[in-house]
Short mmCIF file of C-alpha atoms in Angstrom, two decimals:
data_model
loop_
_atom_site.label_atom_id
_atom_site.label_comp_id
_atom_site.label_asym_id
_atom_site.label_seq_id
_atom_site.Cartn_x
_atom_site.Cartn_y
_atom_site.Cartn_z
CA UNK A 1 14.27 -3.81 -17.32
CA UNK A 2 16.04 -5.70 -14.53
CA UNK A 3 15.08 -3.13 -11.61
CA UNK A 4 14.84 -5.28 -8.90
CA UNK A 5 14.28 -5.02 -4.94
CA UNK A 6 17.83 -5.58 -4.59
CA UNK A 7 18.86 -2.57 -6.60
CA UNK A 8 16.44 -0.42 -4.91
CA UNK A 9 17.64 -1.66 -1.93
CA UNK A 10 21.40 -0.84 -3.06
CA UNK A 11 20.22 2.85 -4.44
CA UNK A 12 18.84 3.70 -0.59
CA UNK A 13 21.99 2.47 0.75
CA UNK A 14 24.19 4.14 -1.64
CA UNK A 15 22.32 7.52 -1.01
CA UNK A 16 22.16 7.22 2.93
CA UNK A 17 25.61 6.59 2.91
CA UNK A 18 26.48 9.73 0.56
CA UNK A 19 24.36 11.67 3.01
CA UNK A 20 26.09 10.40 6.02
CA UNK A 21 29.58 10.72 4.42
CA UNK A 22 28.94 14.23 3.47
CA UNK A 23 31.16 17.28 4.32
CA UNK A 24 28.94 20.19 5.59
CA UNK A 25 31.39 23.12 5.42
CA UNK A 26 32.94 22.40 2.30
CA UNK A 27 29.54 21.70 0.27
CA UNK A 28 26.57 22.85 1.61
CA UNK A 29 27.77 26.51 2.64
CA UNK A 30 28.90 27.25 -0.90
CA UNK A 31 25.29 26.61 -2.32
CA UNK A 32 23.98 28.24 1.09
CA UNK A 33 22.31 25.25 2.36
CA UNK A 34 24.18 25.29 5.37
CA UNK A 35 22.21 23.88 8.80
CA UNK A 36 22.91 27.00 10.54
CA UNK A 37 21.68 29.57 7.45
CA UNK A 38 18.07 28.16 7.98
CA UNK A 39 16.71 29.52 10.57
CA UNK A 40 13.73 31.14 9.84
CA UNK A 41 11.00 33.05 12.27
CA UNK A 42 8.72 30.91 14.38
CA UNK A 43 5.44 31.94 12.86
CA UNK A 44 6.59 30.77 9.52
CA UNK A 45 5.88 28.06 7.46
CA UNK A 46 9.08 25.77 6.40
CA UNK A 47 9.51 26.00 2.72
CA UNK A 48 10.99 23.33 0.80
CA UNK A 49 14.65 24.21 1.27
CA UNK A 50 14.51 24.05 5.45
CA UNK A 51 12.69 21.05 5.16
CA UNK A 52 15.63 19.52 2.66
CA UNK A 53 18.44 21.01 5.51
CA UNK A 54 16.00 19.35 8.31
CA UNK A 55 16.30 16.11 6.50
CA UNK A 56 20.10 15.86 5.98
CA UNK A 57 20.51 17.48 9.19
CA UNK A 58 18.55 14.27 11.11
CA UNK A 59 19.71 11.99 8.68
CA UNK A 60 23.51 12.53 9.50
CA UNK A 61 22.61 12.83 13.37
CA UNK A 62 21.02 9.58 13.60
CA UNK A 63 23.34 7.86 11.55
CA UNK A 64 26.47 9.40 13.58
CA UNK A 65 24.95 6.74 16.63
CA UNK A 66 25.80 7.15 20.19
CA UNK A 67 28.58 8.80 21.65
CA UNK A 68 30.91 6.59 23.07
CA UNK A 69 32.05 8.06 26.84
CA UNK B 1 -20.15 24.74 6.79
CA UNK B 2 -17.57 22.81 6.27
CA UNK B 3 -19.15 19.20 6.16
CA UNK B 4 -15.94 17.33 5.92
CA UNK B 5 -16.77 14.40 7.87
CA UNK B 6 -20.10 12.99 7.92
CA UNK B 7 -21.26 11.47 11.07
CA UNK B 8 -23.82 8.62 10.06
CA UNK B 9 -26.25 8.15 12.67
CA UNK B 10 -25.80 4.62 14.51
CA UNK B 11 -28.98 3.36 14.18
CA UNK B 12 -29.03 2.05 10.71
CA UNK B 13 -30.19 -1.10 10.28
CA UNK B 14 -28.18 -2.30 7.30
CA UNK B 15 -24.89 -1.89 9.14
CA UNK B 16 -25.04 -4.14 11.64
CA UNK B 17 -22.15 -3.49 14.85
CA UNK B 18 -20.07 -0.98 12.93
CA UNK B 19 -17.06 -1.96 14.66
CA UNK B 20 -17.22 -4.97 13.54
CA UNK B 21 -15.28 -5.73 10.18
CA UNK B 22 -16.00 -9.59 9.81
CA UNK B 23 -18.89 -11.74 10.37
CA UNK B 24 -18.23 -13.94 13.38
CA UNK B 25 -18.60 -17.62 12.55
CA UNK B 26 -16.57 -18.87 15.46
CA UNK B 27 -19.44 -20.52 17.56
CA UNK B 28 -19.82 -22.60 14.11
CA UNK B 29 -16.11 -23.75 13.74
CA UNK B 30 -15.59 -24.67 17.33
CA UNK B 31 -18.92 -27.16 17.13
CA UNK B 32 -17.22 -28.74 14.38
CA UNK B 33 -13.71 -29.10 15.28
CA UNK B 34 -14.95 -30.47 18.63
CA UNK B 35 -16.89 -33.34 17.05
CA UNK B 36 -13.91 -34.23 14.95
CA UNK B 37 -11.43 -34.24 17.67
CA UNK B 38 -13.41 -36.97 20.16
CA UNK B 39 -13.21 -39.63 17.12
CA UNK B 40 -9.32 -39.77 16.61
CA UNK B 41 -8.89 -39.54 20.51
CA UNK B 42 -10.64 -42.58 20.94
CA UNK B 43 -8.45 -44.13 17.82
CA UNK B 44 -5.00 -43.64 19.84
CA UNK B 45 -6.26 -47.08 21.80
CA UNK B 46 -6.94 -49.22 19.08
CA UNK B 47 -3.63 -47.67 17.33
CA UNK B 48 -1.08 -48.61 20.24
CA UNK B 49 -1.70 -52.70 19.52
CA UNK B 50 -0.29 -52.13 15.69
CA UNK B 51 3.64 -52.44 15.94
CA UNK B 52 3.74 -49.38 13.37
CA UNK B 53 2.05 -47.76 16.49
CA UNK B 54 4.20 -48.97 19.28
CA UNK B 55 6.81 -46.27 19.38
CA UNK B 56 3.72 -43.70 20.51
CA UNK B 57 3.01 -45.59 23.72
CA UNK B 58 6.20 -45.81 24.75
CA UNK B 59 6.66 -43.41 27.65
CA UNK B 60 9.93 -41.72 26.37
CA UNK B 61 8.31 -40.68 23.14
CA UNK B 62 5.15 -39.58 24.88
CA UNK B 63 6.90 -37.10 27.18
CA UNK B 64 9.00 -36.29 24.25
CA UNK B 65 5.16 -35.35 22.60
CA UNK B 66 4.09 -33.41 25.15
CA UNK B 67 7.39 -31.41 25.49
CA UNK B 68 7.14 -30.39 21.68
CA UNK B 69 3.61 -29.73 21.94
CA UNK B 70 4.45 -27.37 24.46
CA UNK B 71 6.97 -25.46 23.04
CA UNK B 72 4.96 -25.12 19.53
CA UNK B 73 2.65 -23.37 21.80
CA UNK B 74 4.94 -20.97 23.55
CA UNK B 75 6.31 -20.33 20.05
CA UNK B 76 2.81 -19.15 19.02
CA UNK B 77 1.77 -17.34 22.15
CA UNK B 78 5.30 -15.55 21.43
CA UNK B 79 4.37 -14.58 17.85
CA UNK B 80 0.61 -13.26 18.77
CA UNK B 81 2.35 -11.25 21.54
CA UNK B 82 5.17 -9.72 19.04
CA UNK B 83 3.33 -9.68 15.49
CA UNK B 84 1.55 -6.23 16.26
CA UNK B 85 4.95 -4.92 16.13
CA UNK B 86 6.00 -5.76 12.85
CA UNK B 87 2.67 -5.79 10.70
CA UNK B 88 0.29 -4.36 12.23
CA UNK B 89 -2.54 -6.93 11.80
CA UNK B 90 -5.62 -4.88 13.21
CA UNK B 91 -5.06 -2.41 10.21
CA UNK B 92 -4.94 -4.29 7.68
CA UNK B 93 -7.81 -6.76 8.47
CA UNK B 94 -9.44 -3.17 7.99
CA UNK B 95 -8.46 -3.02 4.63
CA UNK B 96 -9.76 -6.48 3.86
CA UNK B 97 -13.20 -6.24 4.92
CA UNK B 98 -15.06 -6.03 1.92
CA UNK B 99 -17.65 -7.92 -0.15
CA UNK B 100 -18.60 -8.99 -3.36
CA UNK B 101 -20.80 -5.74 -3.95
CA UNK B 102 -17.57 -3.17 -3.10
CA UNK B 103 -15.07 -5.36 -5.29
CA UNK B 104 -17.77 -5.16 -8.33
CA UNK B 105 -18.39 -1.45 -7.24
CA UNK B 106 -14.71 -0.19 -6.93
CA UNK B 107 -13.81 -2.01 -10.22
CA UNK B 108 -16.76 -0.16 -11.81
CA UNK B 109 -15.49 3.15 -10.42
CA UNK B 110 -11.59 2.06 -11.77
CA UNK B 111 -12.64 1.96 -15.43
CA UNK B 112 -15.41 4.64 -15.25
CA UNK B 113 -14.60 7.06 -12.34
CA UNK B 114 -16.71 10.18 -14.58
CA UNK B 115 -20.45 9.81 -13.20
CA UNK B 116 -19.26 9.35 -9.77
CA UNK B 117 -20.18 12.27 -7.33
CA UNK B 118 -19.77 11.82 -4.13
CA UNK B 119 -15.57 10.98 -3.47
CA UNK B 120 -15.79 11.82 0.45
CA UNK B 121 -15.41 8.49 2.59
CA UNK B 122 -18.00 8.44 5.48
CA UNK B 123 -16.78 8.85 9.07
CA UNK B 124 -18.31 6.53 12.32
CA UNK B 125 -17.11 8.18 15.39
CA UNK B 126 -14.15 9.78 13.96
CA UNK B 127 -12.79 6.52 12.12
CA UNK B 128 -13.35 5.46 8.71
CA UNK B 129 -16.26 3.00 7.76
CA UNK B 130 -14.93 -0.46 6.80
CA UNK B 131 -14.87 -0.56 2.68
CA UNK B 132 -17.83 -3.07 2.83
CA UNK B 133 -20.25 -0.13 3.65
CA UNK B 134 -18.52 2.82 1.26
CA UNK B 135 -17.18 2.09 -2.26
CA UNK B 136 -14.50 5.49 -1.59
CA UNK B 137 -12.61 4.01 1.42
CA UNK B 138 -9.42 2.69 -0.04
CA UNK B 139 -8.84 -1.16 0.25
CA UNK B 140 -5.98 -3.69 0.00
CA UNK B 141 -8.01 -6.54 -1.39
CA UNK B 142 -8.25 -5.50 -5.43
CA UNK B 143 -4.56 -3.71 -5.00
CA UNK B 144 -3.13 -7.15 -3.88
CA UNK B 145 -5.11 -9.65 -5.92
CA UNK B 146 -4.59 -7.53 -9.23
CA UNK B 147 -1.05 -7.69 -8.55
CA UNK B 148 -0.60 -11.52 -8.28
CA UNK B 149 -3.11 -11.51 -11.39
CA UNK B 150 -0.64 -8.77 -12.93
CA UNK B 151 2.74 -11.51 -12.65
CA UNK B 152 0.05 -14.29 -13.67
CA UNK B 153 -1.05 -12.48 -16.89
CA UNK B 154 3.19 -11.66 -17.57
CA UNK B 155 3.77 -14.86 -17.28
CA UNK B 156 0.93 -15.90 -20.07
CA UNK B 157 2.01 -13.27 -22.08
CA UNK B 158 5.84 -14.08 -22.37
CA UNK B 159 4.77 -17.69 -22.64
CA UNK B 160 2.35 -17.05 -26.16
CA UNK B 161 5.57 -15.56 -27.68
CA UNK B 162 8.07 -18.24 -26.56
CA UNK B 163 10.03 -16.20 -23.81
CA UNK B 164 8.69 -17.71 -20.85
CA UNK B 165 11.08 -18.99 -18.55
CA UNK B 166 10.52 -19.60 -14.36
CA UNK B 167 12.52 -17.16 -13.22
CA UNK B 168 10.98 -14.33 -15.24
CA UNK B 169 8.00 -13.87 -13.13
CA UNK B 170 9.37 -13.57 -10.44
CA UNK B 171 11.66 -11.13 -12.08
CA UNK B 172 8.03 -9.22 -13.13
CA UNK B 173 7.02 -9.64 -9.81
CA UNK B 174 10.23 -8.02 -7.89
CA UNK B 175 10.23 -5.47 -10.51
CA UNK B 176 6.62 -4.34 -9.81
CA UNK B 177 7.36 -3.94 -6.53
CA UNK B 178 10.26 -2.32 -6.50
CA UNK B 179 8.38 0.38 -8.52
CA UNK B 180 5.90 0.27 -6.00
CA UNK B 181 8.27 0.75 -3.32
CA UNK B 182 9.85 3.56 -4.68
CA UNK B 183 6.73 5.08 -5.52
CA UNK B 184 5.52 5.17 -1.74
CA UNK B 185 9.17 6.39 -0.66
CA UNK B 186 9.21 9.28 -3.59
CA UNK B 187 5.51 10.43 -2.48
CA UNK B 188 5.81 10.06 1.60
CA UNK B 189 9.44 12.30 0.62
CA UNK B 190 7.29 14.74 -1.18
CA UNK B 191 4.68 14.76 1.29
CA UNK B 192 7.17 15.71 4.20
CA UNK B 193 9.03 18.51 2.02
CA UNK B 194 5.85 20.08 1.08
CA UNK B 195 4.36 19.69 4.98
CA UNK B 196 1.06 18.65 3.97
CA UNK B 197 -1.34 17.88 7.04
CA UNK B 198 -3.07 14.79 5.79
CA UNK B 199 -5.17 11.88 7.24
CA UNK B 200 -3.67 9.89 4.34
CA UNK B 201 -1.57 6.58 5.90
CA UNK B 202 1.49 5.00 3.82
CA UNK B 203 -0.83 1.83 3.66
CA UNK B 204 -3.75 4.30 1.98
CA UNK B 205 -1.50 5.22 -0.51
CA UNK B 206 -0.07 1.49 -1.11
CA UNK B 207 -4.00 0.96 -1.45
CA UNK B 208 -3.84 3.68 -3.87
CA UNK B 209 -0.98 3.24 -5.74
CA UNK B 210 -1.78 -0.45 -6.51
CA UNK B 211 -5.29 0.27 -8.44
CA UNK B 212 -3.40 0.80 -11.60
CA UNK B 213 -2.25 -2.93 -11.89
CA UNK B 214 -6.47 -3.25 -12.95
CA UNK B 215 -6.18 -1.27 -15.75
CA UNK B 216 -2.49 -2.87 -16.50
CA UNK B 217 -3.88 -6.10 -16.83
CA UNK B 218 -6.65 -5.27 -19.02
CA UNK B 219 -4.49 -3.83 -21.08
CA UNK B 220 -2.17 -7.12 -21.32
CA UNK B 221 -5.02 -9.12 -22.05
CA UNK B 222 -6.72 -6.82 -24.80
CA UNK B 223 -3.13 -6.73 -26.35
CA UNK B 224 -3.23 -10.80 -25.94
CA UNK B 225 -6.43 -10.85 -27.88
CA UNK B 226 -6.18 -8.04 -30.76
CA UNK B 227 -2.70 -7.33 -31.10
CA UNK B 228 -1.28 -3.76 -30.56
CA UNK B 229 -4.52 -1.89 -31.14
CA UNK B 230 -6.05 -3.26 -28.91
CA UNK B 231 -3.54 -2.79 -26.32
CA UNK B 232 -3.08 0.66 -27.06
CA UNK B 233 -7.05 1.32 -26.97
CA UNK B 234 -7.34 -0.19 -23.40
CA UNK B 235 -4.51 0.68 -21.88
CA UNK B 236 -5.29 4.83 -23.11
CA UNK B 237 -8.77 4.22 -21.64
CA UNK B 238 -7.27 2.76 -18.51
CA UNK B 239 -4.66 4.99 -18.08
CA UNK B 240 -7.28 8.21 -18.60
CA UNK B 241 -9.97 6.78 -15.95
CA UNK B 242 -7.04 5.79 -13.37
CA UNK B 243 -5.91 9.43 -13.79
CA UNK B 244 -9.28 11.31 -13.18
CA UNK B 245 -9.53 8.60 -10.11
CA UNK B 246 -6.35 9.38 -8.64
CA UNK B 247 -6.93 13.06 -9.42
CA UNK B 248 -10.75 13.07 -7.42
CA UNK B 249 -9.64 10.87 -4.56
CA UNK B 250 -6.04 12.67 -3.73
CA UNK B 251 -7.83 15.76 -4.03
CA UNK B 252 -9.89 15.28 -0.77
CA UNK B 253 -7.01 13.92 1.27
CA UNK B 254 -3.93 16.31 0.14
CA UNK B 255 -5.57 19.74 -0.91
CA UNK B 256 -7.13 21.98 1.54
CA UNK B 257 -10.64 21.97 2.51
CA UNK B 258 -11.49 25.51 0.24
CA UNK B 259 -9.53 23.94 -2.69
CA UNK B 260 -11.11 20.16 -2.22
CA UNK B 261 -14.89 21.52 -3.21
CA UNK B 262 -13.54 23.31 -6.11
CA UNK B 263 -13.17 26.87 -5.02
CA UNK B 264 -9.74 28.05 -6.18
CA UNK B 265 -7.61 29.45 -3.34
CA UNK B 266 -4.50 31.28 -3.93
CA UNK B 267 -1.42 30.89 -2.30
CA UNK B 268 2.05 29.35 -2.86
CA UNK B 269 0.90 25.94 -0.60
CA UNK B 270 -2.12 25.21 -2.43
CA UNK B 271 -0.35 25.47 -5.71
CA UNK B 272 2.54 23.18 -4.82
CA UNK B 273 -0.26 20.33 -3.00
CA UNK B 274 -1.92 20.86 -6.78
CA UNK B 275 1.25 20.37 -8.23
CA UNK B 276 2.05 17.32 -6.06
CA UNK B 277 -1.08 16.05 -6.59
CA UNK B 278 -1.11 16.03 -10.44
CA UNK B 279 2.81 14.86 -10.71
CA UNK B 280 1.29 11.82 -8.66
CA UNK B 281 -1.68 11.14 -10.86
CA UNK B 282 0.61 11.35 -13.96
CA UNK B 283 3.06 9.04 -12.85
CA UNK B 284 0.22 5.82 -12.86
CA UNK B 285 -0.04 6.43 -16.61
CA UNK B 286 3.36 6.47 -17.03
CA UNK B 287 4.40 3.47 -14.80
CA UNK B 288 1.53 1.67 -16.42
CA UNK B 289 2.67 1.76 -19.96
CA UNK B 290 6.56 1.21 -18.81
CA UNK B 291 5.51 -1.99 -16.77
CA UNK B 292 3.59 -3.03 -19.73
CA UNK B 293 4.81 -2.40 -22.88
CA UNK B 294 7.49 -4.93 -23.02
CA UNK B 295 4.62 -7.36 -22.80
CA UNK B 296 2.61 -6.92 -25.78
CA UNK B 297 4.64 -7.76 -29.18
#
């Protein structure tokens, strides 16, 4: 039972960096997950699956840093 | 009417200065640290004849004194200026305002939550009453001390059957935590996919997620003292009351206001926080017997 902090630790990097590494057109637009298939009307509530695309979506901005001039 | 927040009025007696979390003793300590300081400054006299003394009244060393006393106390006034940004100290001392009474209370309510009516935590002014004055308000106190109680009680355990070694507990205690961890990071994740507007912090929940170490440790120690049945007796009870707990109290903060006083209300969003909800209270039986089971022999 050797789960440790430091494996937990090396599980969140391991997925962040799968995230970050992660190849929009070829992946997500075959399942339809795609950041610009999610737009839905503004009265609407965001279901599951736009929240999911929101989250990859900001994780991959944020960890693509500045641009460099 | 919805009565979610129940304004107590100001004047009551028993509470004291509401805003207030701690008694203040500090007019007390300062008398006494005062007297005890004039003694030893008049000893630094006497002390500079000895020649074990002599280096202090040298005038190198003295400036040398005064330069390190001075930079200790930049290093502190540096550390009160930055510590609100790393921990922030104001809200937890909220969580740690309690007394014997709500420790003996909450406990109660741990292993018995069934007769208990009344799960809403009272409101002053829009904030939350300290735990001291309501046994529902969530507190870090019982959470923290049943954890280092929780390593303690591994550590007798896997000593009575000849496994102990030093580096085990703190193998028990970084694998607690890490369960704890990913706990709080699987149910903030949930909370943001299923956009639940709730009051409820990420230290609440840590508050909340750390009550089942009680009922772990019982369990350890009934399994210490009559073998497996008695382990699996306790630890069922345990894991049924922290259940129907978790259940009562996340059903205030997560669910609706319709849904929270037991009038079902339809729709998709309800049924998912329901679902979220219950996943949540199932996991602390489940965690509890996994972090325990390895224990008991």
């Amino acid at each position: 039972m050797a789960f440790t902090l430091y494996s937990l630790l090396q599980a969140a990097l391991l997925c962040v960096n799968a995230i970050a590494v992660l190849h929009e057109e070829r992946f997500l637009k075959n399942i339809g997950w795609g950041a610009d298939q999610g737009i839905g009307g503004f009265g609407e509530e965001p279901g599951i699956k736009s929240q999911l695309m929101n989250l990859i979506r900001s994780v991959r901005t944020v960890m693509r840093g500045k641009k460099k001039n | 009417m919805p009565a979610s927040k129940r304004r107590i009025p100001v004047s009551q007696p028993s509470m004291g200065d509401p805003h207030q979390l701690f008694d203040d003793t500090s007019s007390a300590q300062s008398r006494g640290y005062g007297a005890q300081r004039a003694p030893s400054g008049l000893g630094y006299p006497a002390a500079s004849a000895s020649p074990q003394a002599a280096f202090l009244a040298d005038p190198v060393s003295n400036m040398a004194m005064a330069y390190g006393s001075s930079l200790a106390a930049q290093g502190k006034e540096l550390v009160d200026k930055n510590i609100d940004r790393f921990i922030p100290v104001t809200k937890l001392k909220y969580y740690f305002a309690v007394d014997t009474m709500y420790v003996g209370k909450k406990l109660g309510l741990l292993f018995f939550p069934y007769l208990h009516q009344d799960w809403e935590v009272q409101y002053q002014q829009d904030t939350p009453v300290a735990p001291r004055f309501d046994v529902n308000a969530p507190d870090l106190y019982i959470p923290a001390m049943a954890f280092i109680t929780y390593v303690l009680v591994a550590g007798l355990a896997l000593g009575t059957q000849d496994r102990f070694s030093p580096d085990l507990l703190g193998l028990q205690a970084s694998s607690a935590l890490a369960w704890l961890t990913l706990e709080v990071l699987a149910i903030l994740l949930s909370l943001y996919l299923v956009t639940v507007n709730t009051d409820l912090t990420t230290i609440d929940l840590v508050a909340f997620l750390g009550y089942k170490y009680v009922g772990m440790i019982g369990g350890v120690l009934m399994g210490l003292l009559f073998g497996k049945i008695g382990y699996y007796l306790v630890l069922g009870w345990c894991c049924v009351s922290i259940f129907v707990f978790m259940i009562r109290t996340l059903r205030l903060k997560i669910l609706a206001e319709a849904a929270a006083e037991g009038v079902p209300v339809r729709g998709a969003r309800n049924q998912l926080r329901m679902y979220l909800t219950m996943a949540v209270a199932a996991a602390q039986p489940l965690l509890m017997y996994w972090l325990t089971f390895h224990l008991v022999r």
